[in-house]
C-alpha cells in the first residue's frame, strides 16, 4: 500500500521463568497512518512472534491496562499513534519501577496495595450514618469541580513509572495513591482526613515528593498528581498548625490575651 512505512520496533524481552537477563528483539512493522502502537504489537504477534506478551483490554484509553515505555515515555499503547512518536524507529520497554511478569507486562500489585492503604472511598466520621444513610449527600457543581479531574485516574501506572522518587525508593507511596488521597480529601462528602493521615505522614509518604511533576506530564488522562500532592501537603501543614495552636493554648492559656501594660 502506498502510505505504508516499514518501521523497526525494538522491544525489551524478558521471561523471569526462563531468562537470566533481558534482551532486545527487533521486528519490522508495516505502519499505516493512524496505526497505534497497540496495533503494531498485534501485527508482530500475528506475523513474527506469538510469544510476545503485553496487557490490554479496552483499546480506547479507559481500562488502564496497556501502559508501557514508548520511546522513553510512559504512556498507553492504545492511545499512541506510531507516526506521532517517530516515523523512523520505535523502542518499547515495560513500565519502569515495577517488577516484570513477562516482556511488556508489569506487576502493578504494589501500586494497588498502596492505593488500598490510603482508603480510596468516602469516609464519614459517623459510621452508622455511613452504613445506613437516610438520604443523599448533596454536592454543588462547584464542590464537584474541586476533585473531578483527580477522579479520572484509570490506574495505568504511567505516573508511578515516570516518578524519579519511585525509582530510588520502592516504599514511596507514589503519585497515583497520593493523588487519590487528595481526590477524597477534596470531596465535600468525605471526612476521612484523620483516617488517612498516618499513611500519608509515614516515612516514604507524602513529604517524599520533591515536586518534579513528571507524573503530571505523562498522565494520559489529564490528571495532575503533582498538584494534588502539593494541595495535600498544604492540608497536612494546616492541620499541624492547628494542632500546634491548640497545644500552645493549653500550655499557655494567657498567651494572646491583652496584658495590663496594654492599658486594657
Ligand atoms: S494519575 Fe494518570 S498516570 Fe497515574 S495511574 Fe492515574 S491515570 Fe495513570
Ligand atoms: S511530583 Fe512527586 S510524585 Fe510526581 S514525579 Fe515528582 S516526585 Fe514523583
Ligand atoms: S487497552 Fe485499555 S487503556 Fe489501552
Short mmCIF file of C-alpha atoms and ligand atoms in Angstrom, two decimals:
data_model
loop_
_atom_site.label_atom_id
_atom_site.label_comp_id
_atom_site.label_asym_id
_atom_site.label_seq_id
_atom_site.Cartn_x
_atom_site.Cartn_y
_atom_site.Cartn_z
CA UNK A 1 0.00 0.00 0.00
CA UNK A 2 1.33 3.45 -0.97
CA UNK A 3 1.18 5.02 2.51
CA UNK A 4 2.76 2.07 4.29
CA UNK A 5 6.10 2.63 6.03
CA UNK A 6 8.34 -0.11 7.36
CA UNK A 7 9.32 0.89 10.91
CA UNK A 8 11.50 -1.22 13.22
CA UNK A 9 10.04 -1.93 16.67
CA UNK A 10 12.77 -2.79 19.18
CA UNK A 11 11.23 -4.45 22.23
CA UNK A 12 12.73 -5.38 25.56
CA UNK A 13 12.05 -9.07 26.21
CA UNK A 14 12.24 -10.93 29.50
CA UNK A 15 10.61 -14.04 30.87
CA UNK A 16 11.58 -14.47 34.54
CA UNK A 17 10.70 -18.18 34.34
CA UNK A 18 13.26 -18.98 31.63
CA UNK A 19 15.61 -15.99 31.12
CA UNK A 20 18.54 -14.91 33.26
CA UNK A 21 18.79 -11.49 31.59
CA UNK A 22 16.87 -9.13 29.34
CA UNK A 23 17.37 -8.96 25.59
CA UNK A 24 16.14 -6.71 22.79
CA UNK A 25 14.30 -8.11 19.75
CA UNK A 26 13.64 -6.01 16.63
CA UNK A 27 10.66 -6.58 14.33
CA UNK A 28 9.72 -4.67 11.17
CA UNK A 29 6.15 -3.38 11.30
CA UNK A 30 4.12 -2.22 8.28
CA UNK A 31 2.72 1.05 9.55
CA UNK A 32 -0.27 2.86 8.06
CA UNK A 33 -1.23 6.41 9.06
CA UNK A 34 -3.29 6.35 12.23
CA UNK A 35 -2.00 2.97 13.41
CA UNK A 36 -1.45 2.75 17.15
CA UNK A 37 1.47 1.15 18.95
CA UNK A 38 -1.00 -1.44 20.24
CA UNK A 39 -1.91 -2.37 16.66
CA UNK A 40 1.80 -2.63 15.85
CA UNK A 41 2.23 -5.11 18.70
CA UNK A 42 -0.71 -7.16 17.42
CA UNK A 43 0.92 -7.27 13.98
CA UNK A 44 4.20 -8.53 15.49
CA UNK A 45 2.34 -11.22 17.40
CA UNK A 46 0.41 -12.32 14.29
CA UNK A 47 3.31 -12.24 11.83
CA UNK A 48 6.58 -12.70 13.75
CA UNK A 49 6.43 -13.91 17.35
CA UNK A 50 3.32 -15.30 19.01
CA UNK A 51 5.11 -15.42 22.37
CA UNK A 52 5.37 -11.63 22.75
CA UNK A 53 3.42 -10.63 25.88
CA UNK A 54 1.71 -7.38 26.83
CA UNK A 55 -1.52 -6.46 28.60
CA UNK A 56 -4.52 -4.70 27.05
CA UNK A 57 -8.29 -4.79 27.10
CA UNK A 58 -10.40 -1.80 26.04
CA UNK A 59 -8.23 -0.41 23.17
CA UNK A 60 -9.65 3.05 23.93
CA UNK A 61 -7.70 4.54 26.84
CA UNK A 62 -10.17 3.52 29.51
CA UNK A 63 -9.08 0.30 31.22
CA UNK A 64 -5.50 1.39 32.06
CA UNK A 65 -4.02 -1.97 31.04
CA UNK A 66 -1.62 -1.09 28.23
CA UNK A 67 0.83 1.30 29.92
CA UNK A 68 4.39 0.87 28.63
CA UNK A 69 7.53 2.87 27.93
CA UNK A 70 7.38 4.02 24.28
CA UNK A 71 10.46 5.85 23.03
CA UNK A 72 11.27 6.75 26.63
CA UNK A 73 7.82 7.98 27.66
CA UNK A 74 5.43 6.08 29.92
CA UNK A 75 2.10 6.08 28.11
CA UNK A 76 -0.80 3.97 26.80
CA UNK A 77 -0.07 1.87 23.69
CA UNK A 78 -3.71 2.03 22.55
CA UNK A 79 -3.78 5.81 22.78
CA UNK A 80 -0.49 6.44 20.95
CA UNK A 81 -0.19 6.62 17.18
CA UNK A 82 3.09 5.24 15.88
CA UNK A 83 3.81 8.12 13.48
CA UNK A 84 3.19 10.66 16.26
CA UNK A 85 6.05 9.04 18.18
CA UNK A 86 8.52 8.54 15.33
CA UNK A 87 8.44 7.80 11.59
CA UNK A 88 11.85 6.14 11.95
CA UNK A 89 12.04 3.76 14.90
CA UNK A 90 10.06 2.67 17.95
CA UNK A 91 11.61 1.34 21.16
CA UNK A 92 9.33 -0.28 23.75
CA UNK A 93 10.03 -1.47 27.30
CA UNK A 94 7.79 -2.35 30.24
CA UNK A 95 6.87 0.41 32.70
CA UNK A 96 9.87 1.11 34.97
CA UNK A 97 9.61 0.93 38.77
CA UNK A 98 7.57 -2.29 38.67
CA UNK A 99 8.69 -5.94 38.54
CA UNK A 100 8.23 -7.59 35.15
CA UNK A 101 5.81 -10.50 34.83
CA UNK A 102 6.80 -11.11 31.19
CA UNK A 103 8.03 -8.88 28.34
CA UNK A 104 5.85 -5.73 28.47
CA UNK A 105 3.62 -6.86 31.34
CA UNK A 106 4.44 -5.07 34.62
CA UNK A 107 3.30 -6.33 38.00
CA UNK A 108 1.20 -3.40 39.30
CA UNK A 109 0.32 -5.08 42.62
CA UNK A 110 2.47 -2.69 44.68
CA UNK A 111 0.53 0.30 43.30
CA UNK A 112 -2.84 -1.29 44.00
CA UNK A 113 -1.71 -2.18 47.52
CA UNK A 114 -0.63 1.42 48.22
CA UNK A 115 -3.86 2.66 46.67
CA UNK A 116 -5.84 0.49 49.11
CA UNK A 117 -3.75 1.82 52.01
CA UNK A 118 -4.92 5.40 51.50
CA UNK A 119 -8.55 4.20 51.84
CA UNK A 120 -9.90 5.34 48.46
CA UNK A 121 -13.52 5.68 49.40
CA UNK A 122 -15.80 8.22 51.12
CA UNK A 123 -15.33 8.07 54.88
CA UNK A 124 -17.82 9.64 57.32
CA UNK A 125 -16.95 10.26 60.97
CA UNK A 126 -20.27 8.72 61.94
CA UNK A 127 -20.05 5.11 60.72
CA UNK A 128 -23.74 4.49 61.47
CA UNK A 129 -24.62 7.36 59.15
CA UNK A 130 -22.22 5.95 56.55
CA UNK A 131 -23.62 2.45 56.62
CA UNK A 132 -27.30 3.36 56.92
CA UNK A 133 -27.56 6.72 55.17
CA UNK A 134 -31.05 8.17 55.30
CA UNK A 135 -30.61 10.11 52.05
CA UNK A 136 -28.18 11.52 49.55
CA UNK A 137 -25.22 13.73 50.45
CA UNK A 138 -25.85 16.65 48.12
CA UNK A 139 -23.00 18.31 46.32
CA UNK A 140 -22.93 21.51 44.27
CA UNK A 141 -21.26 21.74 40.82
CA UNK A 142 -18.56 23.90 42.43
CA UNK A 143 -17.87 21.19 45.05
CA UNK A 144 -17.66 18.56 42.30
CA UNK A 145 -15.05 20.56 40.39
CA UNK A 146 -12.78 20.51 43.45
CA UNK A 147 -11.96 16.81 42.89
CA UNK A 148 -13.32 15.92 39.44
CA UNK A 149 -10.05 15.84 37.45
CA UNK A 150 -8.42 13.59 40.07
CA UNK A 151 -11.26 11.08 39.74
CA UNK A 152 -10.33 10.46 36.08
CA UNK A 153 -7.40 8.21 37.13
CA UNK A 154 -7.55 4.80 35.41
CA UNK A 155 -4.69 3.29 37.48
CA UNK A 156 -2.46 2.72 34.46
CA UNK A 157 0.73 3.22 36.49
CA UNK A 158 2.36 5.62 33.98
CA UNK A 159 2.86 8.30 36.65
CA UNK A 160 4.47 5.74 39.01
CA UNK A 161 6.81 4.67 36.21
CA UNK A 162 7.84 8.26 35.45
CA UNK A 163 8.42 9.30 39.08
CA UNK A 164 12.11 9.73 39.99
CA UNK A 165 11.34 9.27 43.69
CA UNK A 166 9.78 5.87 42.95
CA UNK A 167 12.98 4.93 41.10
CA UNK A 168 15.06 5.39 44.24
CA UNK A 169 12.56 4.44 46.95
CA UNK A 170 10.27 1.48 46.25
CA UNK A 171 8.42 2.17 49.52
CA UNK A 172 7.38 5.66 48.39
CA UNK A 173 3.58 5.82 48.15
CA UNK A 174 3.84 7.42 44.72
CA UNK A 175 1.74 9.80 42.64
CA UNK A 176 -1.22 7.52 41.90
CA UNK A 177 -2.18 6.72 45.52
CA UNK A 178 -1.31 10.22 46.73
CA UNK A 179 -3.45 11.88 44.05
CA UNK A 180 -6.33 9.62 45.08
CA UNK A 181 -5.85 10.56 48.73
CA UNK A 182 -6.41 14.18 47.69
CA UNK A 183 -9.32 13.20 45.44
CA UNK A 184 -11.20 12.09 48.59
CA UNK A 185 -9.84 14.88 50.79
CA UNK A 186 -11.23 17.42 48.29
CA UNK A 187 -14.64 15.73 48.22
CA UNK A 188 -17.15 17.71 50.32
CA UNK A 189 -18.83 14.44 51.42
CA UNK A 190 -15.63 12.99 52.88
CA UNK A 191 -14.46 13.28 56.50
CA UNK A 192 -11.54 10.83 56.27
CA UNK A 193 -8.58 13.13 56.82
CA UNK A 194 -7.63 11.67 60.21
CA UNK A 195 -8.06 8.10 58.93
CA UNK A 196 -5.63 8.71 56.04
CA UNK A 197 -3.18 10.92 57.92
CA UNK A 198 -0.97 8.15 59.40
CA UNK A 199 -0.42 6.62 55.95
CA UNK A 200 0.31 9.96 54.29
CA UNK A 201 2.61 11.10 57.09
CA UNK A 202 4.75 7.96 57.28
CA UNK A 203 8.32 7.59 56.00
CA UNK A 204 8.28 7.47 52.18
CA UNK A 205 4.89 9.12 52.30
CA UNK A 206 3.51 12.45 51.11
CA UNK A 207 6.54 14.53 52.02
CA UNK A 208 8.97 12.40 49.98
CA UNK A 209 7.62 14.03 46.81
CA UNK A 210 10.02 16.71 45.57
CA UNK A 211 7.62 18.16 43.03
CA UNK A 212 9.41 17.42 39.76
CA UNK A 213 5.94 16.99 38.17
CA UNK A 214 6.97 14.27 35.71
CA UNK A 215 3.92 12.32 36.93
CA UNK A 216 1.60 15.07 35.67
CA UNK A 217 3.46 15.43 32.37
CA UNK A 218 2.92 11.77 31.42
CA UNK A 219 -0.61 11.15 32.73
CA UNK A 220 -2.69 10.10 29.70
CA UNK A 221 -5.96 11.12 31.39
CA UNK A 222 -5.04 14.71 32.22
CA UNK A 223 -4.84 14.05 35.97
CA UNK A 224 -2.36 16.34 37.74
CA UNK A 225 -0.93 14.21 40.59
CA UNK A 226 1.81 16.75 41.37
CA UNK A 227 -0.83 19.42 42.04
CA UNK A 228 -2.87 17.02 44.16
CA UNK A 229 0.21 16.19 46.22
CA UNK A 230 1.05 19.86 46.85
CA UNK A 231 -2.58 20.56 47.89
CA UNK A 232 -2.48 17.53 50.19
CA UNK A 233 0.75 18.82 51.73
CA UNK A 234 -0.93 22.18 52.39
CA UNK A 235 -3.80 20.38 54.11
CA UNK A 236 -1.37 18.41 56.30
CA UNK A 237 0.60 21.54 57.23
CA UNK A 238 -2.61 23.43 58.13
CA UNK A 239 -3.58 20.51 60.35
CA UNK A 240 -0.16 20.64 62.04
CA UNK A 241 -0.52 24.38 62.52
CA UNK A 242 -3.95 24.00 64.17
CA UNK A 243 -2.64 21.23 66.43
CA UNK A 244 0.28 23.46 67.43
CA UNK A 245 -2.00 26.38 68.24
CA UNK A 246 -4.30 24.16 70.27
CA UNK A 247 -1.41 22.71 72.25
CA UNK A 248 0.06 26.16 72.79
CA UNK A 249 -3.28 27.45 74.09
CA UNK A 250 -3.44 24.54 76.58
CA UNK A 251 0.12 25.13 77.84
CA UNK A 252 -0.04 28.95 77.90
CA UNK A 253 -3.73 29.84 78.36
CA UNK A 254 -2.96 33.54 78.92
CA UNK A 255 -0.88 33.91 75.78
CA UNK A 256 -2.51 36.21 73.29
CA UNK A 257 -4.73 37.90 75.88
CA UNK A 258 -4.26 41.69 76.32
CA UNK A 259 -1.92 42.44 79.26
CA UNK A 260 -2.29 45.14 81.93
CA UNK A 261 0.56 47.01 80.25
CA UNK A 262 -1.61 47.32 77.14
CA UNK A 263 -3.80 49.57 79.28
CA UNK A 264 -6.84 47.38 78.87
S1 LIG B 1 -2.79 9.51 37.68
FE1 LIG B 1 -2.77 9.31 35.44
S2 LIG B 1 -0.84 8.28 35.00
FE2 LIG B 1 -1.25 7.97 37.16
S3 LIG B 1 -2.29 6.00 37.29
FE3 LIG B 1 -3.86 7.60 37.18
S4 LIG B 1 -4.35 7.79 35.01
FE4 LIG B 1 -2.42 6.68 35.12
S1 LIG B 2 5.95 15.43 41.57
FE1 LIG B 2 6.33 13.95 43.22
S2 LIG B 2 5.10 12.15 42.69
FE2 LIG B 2 5.26 13.44 40.81
S3 LIG B 2 7.01 12.62 39.69
FE3 LIG B 2 7.79 14.25 41.00
S4 LIG B 2 8.45 13.25 42.92
FE4 LIG B 2 7.13 11.79 41.80
S1 LIG B 3 -6.15 -1.14 26.23
FE1 LIG B 3 -7.32 -0.13 27.76
S2 LIG B 3 -6.19 1.68 28.16
FE2 LIG B 3 -5.14 0.76 26.49
#
